[in-house]
mmCIF file of C-alpha atoms in Angstrom:
data_model
loop_
_atom_site.group_PDB
_atom_site.id
_atom_site.type_symbol
_atom_site.label_atom_id
_atom_site.label_comp_id
_atom_site.label_asym_id
_atom_site.label_seq_id
_atom_site.Cartn_x
_atom_site.Cartn_y
_atom_site.Cartn_z
ATOM 1 C CA UNK A 598 104.313 147.458 98.499
ATOM 2 C CA UNK A 599 104.019 144.060 97.038
ATOM 3 C CA UNK A 600 101.654 142.391 94.237
ATOM 4 C CA UNK A 601 98.083 141.687 96.080
ATOM 5 C CA UNK A 602 97.309 138.311 96.474
ATOM 6 C CA UNK A 603 94.375 136.778 95.432
ATOM 7 C CA UNK A 604 92.134 135.246 97.077
ATOM 8 C CA UNK A 605 89.373 133.773 94.567
ATOM 9 C CA UNK A 606 86.506 133.040 97.337
ATOM 10 C CA UNK A 607 84.716 131.239 94.474
ATOM 11 C CA UNK A 608 86.954 129.554 93.105
ATOM 12 C CA UNK A 609 86.657 125.786 93.733
ATOM 13 C CA UNK A 610 89.808 125.379 95.007
ATOM 14 C CA UNK A 611 89.252 128.292 98.004
ATOM 15 C CA UNK A 612 90.071 127.550 101.632
ATOM 16 C CA UNK A 613 90.464 129.933 104.065
ATOM 17 C CA UNK A 614 93.986 131.842 105.064
ATOM 18 C CA UNK A 615 95.396 130.544 108.059
ATOM 19 C CA UNK A 616 95.293 133.253 110.316
ATOM 20 C CA UNK A 617 97.181 134.340 113.508
ATOM 21 C CA UNK A 618 96.699 136.949 115.704
ATOM 22 C CA UNK A 619 98.453 136.955 118.728
ATOM 23 C CA UNK A 620 97.537 139.587 121.460
ATOM 24 C CA UNK A 621 98.544 142.945 120.895
ATOM 25 C CA UNK A 622 101.796 144.287 122.971
ATOM 26 C CA UNK A 623 101.675 147.166 125.451
ATOM 27 C CA UNK A 624 104.531 149.307 125.055
ATOM 28 C CA UNK A 625 107.397 149.623 127.855
ATOM 29 C CA UNK A 626 105.888 151.440 131.000
ATOM 30 C CA UNK A 627 102.467 151.625 128.638
ATOM 31 C CA UNK A 628 100.812 148.593 130.837
ATOM 32 C CA UNK A 629 98.254 150.801 132.079
ATOM 33 C CA UNK A 630 94.801 149.458 133.087
ATOM 34 C CA UNK A 631 93.428 151.305 130.527
ATOM 35 C CA UNK A 632 96.284 150.824 127.890
ATOM 36 C CA UNK A 633 95.101 147.151 128.912
ATOM 37 C CA UNK A 634 91.962 147.782 127.650
ATOM 38 C CA UNK A 635 92.333 149.633 124.815
ATOM 39 C CA UNK A 636 94.769 146.705 123.859
ATOM 40 C CA UNK A 637 91.903 144.509 124.319
ATOM 41 C CA UNK A 638 89.439 145.757 122.835
ATOM 42 C CA UNK A 639 90.989 146.553 119.652
ATOM 43 C CA UNK A 640 92.452 142.064 119.477
ATOM 44 C CA UNK A 641 88.743 141.521 119.866
ATOM 45 C CA UNK A 642 87.505 143.833 117.015
ATOM 46 C CA UNK A 643 90.152 142.369 114.441
ATOM 47 C CA UNK A 644 89.817 139.086 115.539
ATOM 48 C CA UNK A 645 85.959 139.933 114.663
ATOM 49 C CA UNK A 646 86.409 141.548 111.291
ATOM 50 C CA UNK A 647 88.691 138.710 109.905
ATOM 51 C CA UNK A 648 86.628 135.692 111.089
ATOM 52 C CA UNK A 649 83.770 138.602 109.300
ATOM 53 C CA UNK A 650 85.252 138.449 106.010
ATOM 54 C CA UNK A 651 85.303 134.719 105.455
ATOM 55 C CA UNK A 652 89.172 134.865 103.782
ATOM 56 C CA UNK A 653 91.087 134.166 107.140
ATOM 57 C CA UNK A 654 90.333 130.884 109.521
ATOM 58 C CA UNK A 655 91.876 132.516 113.168
ATOM 59 C CA UNK A 656 94.385 130.093 115.001
ATOM 60 C CA UNK A 657 93.569 129.230 118.849
ATOM 61 C CA UNK A 658 96.129 130.851 120.490
ATOM 62 C CA UNK A 659 97.777 128.255 122.215
ATOM 63 C CA UNK A 660 98.532 126.682 119.383
ATOM 64 C CA UNK A 661 100.987 129.764 119.117
ATOM 65 C CA UNK A 662 101.399 131.080 122.704
ATOM 66 C CA UNK A 663 104.789 129.590 123.134
ATOM 67 C CA UNK A 664 106.590 131.874 119.689
ATOM 68 C CA UNK A 665 105.087 134.656 121.473
ATOM 69 C CA UNK A 666 106.544 134.550 124.808
ATOM 70 C CA UNK A 667 110.183 133.393 123.419
ATOM 71 C CA UNK A 668 109.522 136.455 120.878
ATOM 72 C CA UNK A 669 112.090 139.088 121.279
ATOM 73 C CA UNK A 670 110.353 141.963 122.807
ATOM 74 C CA UNK A 671 111.695 144.391 120.128
ATOM 75 C CA UNK A 672 109.310 142.358 117.388
ATOM 76 C CA UNK A 673 107.084 144.309 116.899
ATOM 77 C CA UNK A 674 109.020 148.200 116.531
ATOM 78 C CA UNK A 675 111.765 146.706 113.689
ATOM 79 C CA UNK A 676 110.768 147.662 110.319
ATOM 80 C CA UNK A 677 110.213 145.124 107.546
ATOM 81 C CA UNK A 678 109.625 141.241 108.956
ATOM 82 C CA UNK A 679 111.825 141.992 110.985
ATOM 83 C CA UNK A 680 113.068 139.054 114.099
ATOM 84 C CA UNK A 681 109.308 137.139 113.944
ATOM 85 C CA UNK A 682 110.938 134.041 113.033
ATOM 86 C CA UNK A 683 108.831 133.390 110.421
ATOM 87 C CA UNK A 684 109.733 129.447 110.065
ATOM 88 C CA UNK A 685 108.461 128.666 113.851
ATOM 89 C CA UNK A 686 105.105 130.342 112.558
ATOM 90 C CA UNK A 687 105.498 128.007 109.393
ATOM 91 C CA UNK A 688 105.762 125.180 111.457
ATOM 92 C CA UNK A 689 102.772 125.381 113.368
ATOM 93 C CA UNK A 690 100.098 126.248 110.346
ATOM 94 C CA UNK A 691 100.128 129.311 110.446
ATOM 95 C CA UNK A 692 99.381 131.642 106.671
ATOM 96 C CA UNK A 693 99.324 135.362 107.826
ATOM 97 C CA UNK A 694 100.813 136.616 110.934
ATOM 98 C CA UNK A 695 98.873 140.001 113.301
ATOM 99 C CA UNK A 696 101.060 141.959 115.217
ATOM 100 C CA UNK A 697 100.327 144.848 116.910
ATOM 101 C CA UNK A 698 101.905 146.681 119.305
ATOM 102 C CA UNK A 699 100.414 149.818 121.753
ATOM 103 C CA UNK A 700 101.353 152.728 123.293
ATOM 104 C CA UNK A 701 101.142 155.512 125.644
ATOM 105 C CA UNK A 702 101.178 159.024 124.208
ATOM 106 C CA UNK A 703 99.604 161.074 126.599
ATOM 107 C CA UNK A 704 96.440 160.409 128.973
ATOM 108 C CA UNK A 705 94.586 160.663 126.223
ATOM 109 C CA UNK A 706 95.106 158.977 123.253
ATOM 110 C CA UNK A 707 98.226 155.925 121.920
ATOM 111 C CA UNK A 708 99.700 154.920 119.115
ATOM 112 C CA UNK A 709 99.906 151.522 117.316
ATOM 113 C CA UNK A 710 102.375 149.767 115.149
ATOM 114 C CA UNK A 711 100.411 146.712 113.743
ATOM 115 C CA UNK A 712 101.877 144.155 110.618
ATOM 116 C CA UNK A 713 100.584 141.763 108.685
ATOM 117 C CA UNK A 714 103.273 139.457 107.246
ATOM 118 C CA UNK A 715 102.609 136.703 104.396
ATOM 119 C CA UNK A 716 104.485 134.100 106.185
ATOM 120 C CA UNK A 717 105.240 131.968 102.856
ATOM 121 C CA UNK A 718 106.549 135.121 100.958
ATOM 122 C CA UNK A 719 108.935 135.972 104.022
ATOM 123 C CA UNK A 720 107.515 140.252 103.507
ATOM 124 C CA UNK A 721 105.170 141.934 105.056
ATOM 125 C CA UNK A 722 101.996 143.410 102.954
ATOM 126 C CA UNK A 723 100.526 146.178 105.735
ATOM 127 C CA UNK A 724 102.239 148.003 108.056
ATOM 128 C CA UNK A 725 100.873 151.201 109.329
ATOM 129 C CA UNK A 726 101.714 153.380 112.407
ATOM 130 C CA UNK A 727 98.513 155.212 113.729
ATOM 131 C CA UNK A 728 99.437 158.423 116.006
ATOM 132 C CA UNK A 729 96.847 159.747 118.725
ATOM 133 C CA UNK A 730 94.314 158.148 119.395
ATOM 134 C CA UNK A 731 91.412 158.053 121.247
ATOM 135 C CA UNK A 732 89.581 155.411 122.406
ATOM 136 C CA UNK A 733 86.557 155.963 121.584
ATOM 137 C CA UNK A 734 88.810 156.233 117.656
ATOM 138 C CA UNK A 735 90.550 152.704 118.688
ATOM 139 C CA UNK A 736 87.588 150.932 116.617
ATOM 140 C CA UNK A 737 87.474 152.839 113.852
ATOM 141 C CA UNK A 738 91.685 152.429 113.500
ATOM 142 C CA UNK A 739 90.791 148.538 113.159
ATOM 143 C CA UNK A 740 88.485 148.323 110.383
ATOM 144 C CA UNK A 741 90.359 150.476 108.062
ATOM 145 C CA UNK A 742 93.486 148.264 108.736
ATOM 146 C CA UNK A 743 91.112 145.496 108.473
ATOM 147 C CA UNK A 744 89.844 146.754 104.840
ATOM 148 C CA UNK A 745 93.655 147.106 104.335
ATOM 149 C CA UNK A 746 94.229 143.768 104.709
ATOM 150 C CA UNK A 747 91.148 142.952 102.752
ATOM 151 C CA UNK A 748 92.609 145.108 99.713
ATOM 152 C CA UNK A 749 96.325 142.894 100.495
ATOM 153 C CA UNK A 750 94.746 139.614 100.016
ATOM 154 C CA UNK A 751 92.039 140.398 97.904
ATOM 155 C CA UNK A 752 92.199 143.720 95.907
ATOM 156 C CA UNK A 753 89.729 144.841 96.469
ATOM 157 C CA UNK A 754 88.580 147.165 98.845
ATOM 158 C CA UNK A 755 87.088 145.982 102.246
ATOM 159 C CA UNK A 756 83.270 146.501 104.161
ATOM 160 C CA UNK A 757 84.169 147.607 107.317
ATOM 161 C CA UNK A 758 83.561 150.778 107.264
ATOM 162 C CA UNK A 759 80.521 150.456 105.538
ATOM 163 C CA UNK A 760 76.882 151.812 106.506
ATOM 164 C CA UNK A 761 74.160 150.365 106.667
ATOM 165 C CA UNK A 762 70.790 151.937 105.742
ATOM 166 C CA UNK A 763 67.252 151.070 106.288
ATOM 167 C CA UNK A 764 64.347 151.721 107.655
ATOM 168 C CA UNK A 765 62.880 150.434 110.361
ATOM 169 C CA UNK A 766 60.479 150.880 113.873
ATOM 170 C CA UNK A 767 61.889 150.906 116.941
ATOM 171 C CA UNK A 768 58.880 148.844 118.080
ATOM 172 C CA UNK A 769 55.094 147.761 116.259
ATOM 173 C CA UNK A 770 52.735 150.984 116.646
ATOM 174 C CA UNK A 771 56.217 153.188 116.413
ATOM 175 C CA UNK A 772 56.044 155.042 113.223
ATOM 176 C CA UNK A 773 58.803 154.068 110.608
ATOM 177 C CA UNK A 774 62.598 155.557 110.426
ATOM 178 C CA UNK A 775 65.679 156.066 108.952
ATOM 179 C CA UNK A 776 67.960 154.345 110.499
ATOM 180 C CA UNK A 777 71.905 154.082 109.748
ATOM 181 C CA UNK A 778 73.961 151.136 110.646
ATOM 182 C CA UNK A 779 77.462 149.722 111.418
ATOM 183 C CA UNK A 780 78.788 146.800 108.381
ATOM 184 C CA UNK A 781 76.971 144.236 110.256
ATOM 185 C CA UNK A 782 74.450 145.867 111.371
ATOM 186 C CA UNK A 783 75.699 147.056 114.648
ATOM 187 C CA UNK A 784 75.103 151.054 116.272
ATOM 188 C CA UNK A 785 72.275 152.051 114.664
ATOM 189 C CA UNK A 786 71.075 155.314 114.910
#
């Protein structure tokens, strides 16, 4: 692994890292409806988390759609940067590129190959393969990966798997209760 690229958000010179997160690819033979839904949910969550961090500026997909359509189908499976044409990505202004491929393992689980590439440095900052992911686990897997991206760029752990604990009421007349929620206040229990 490479040394962390330190992004200091307190610096007056701070600017967001321009990032591209193309739609997650589906492995050959894995284009069933449920796999598409899982890939879409995972893609949306990763984009939401990166935007939430305040460190990344996500480029609109229209700006790089042509690069994705002409990319070789094997670019997700190759080690390292592989056949990703980094010069073309750099020419459209991308500094950080995250590509992923989801494949069905069996009727109830998937595997995910995902890489985040620093375009200027021409290297993979974070690369993971997750196996035996159920539909319920996909969001937690994406949150773990987003934490890894933040660690690669800032040198510090991300917050996406954190929990909030707070006191609240379910209605104005209800007794106070202790709740636990995800890092962003969602899914209180």
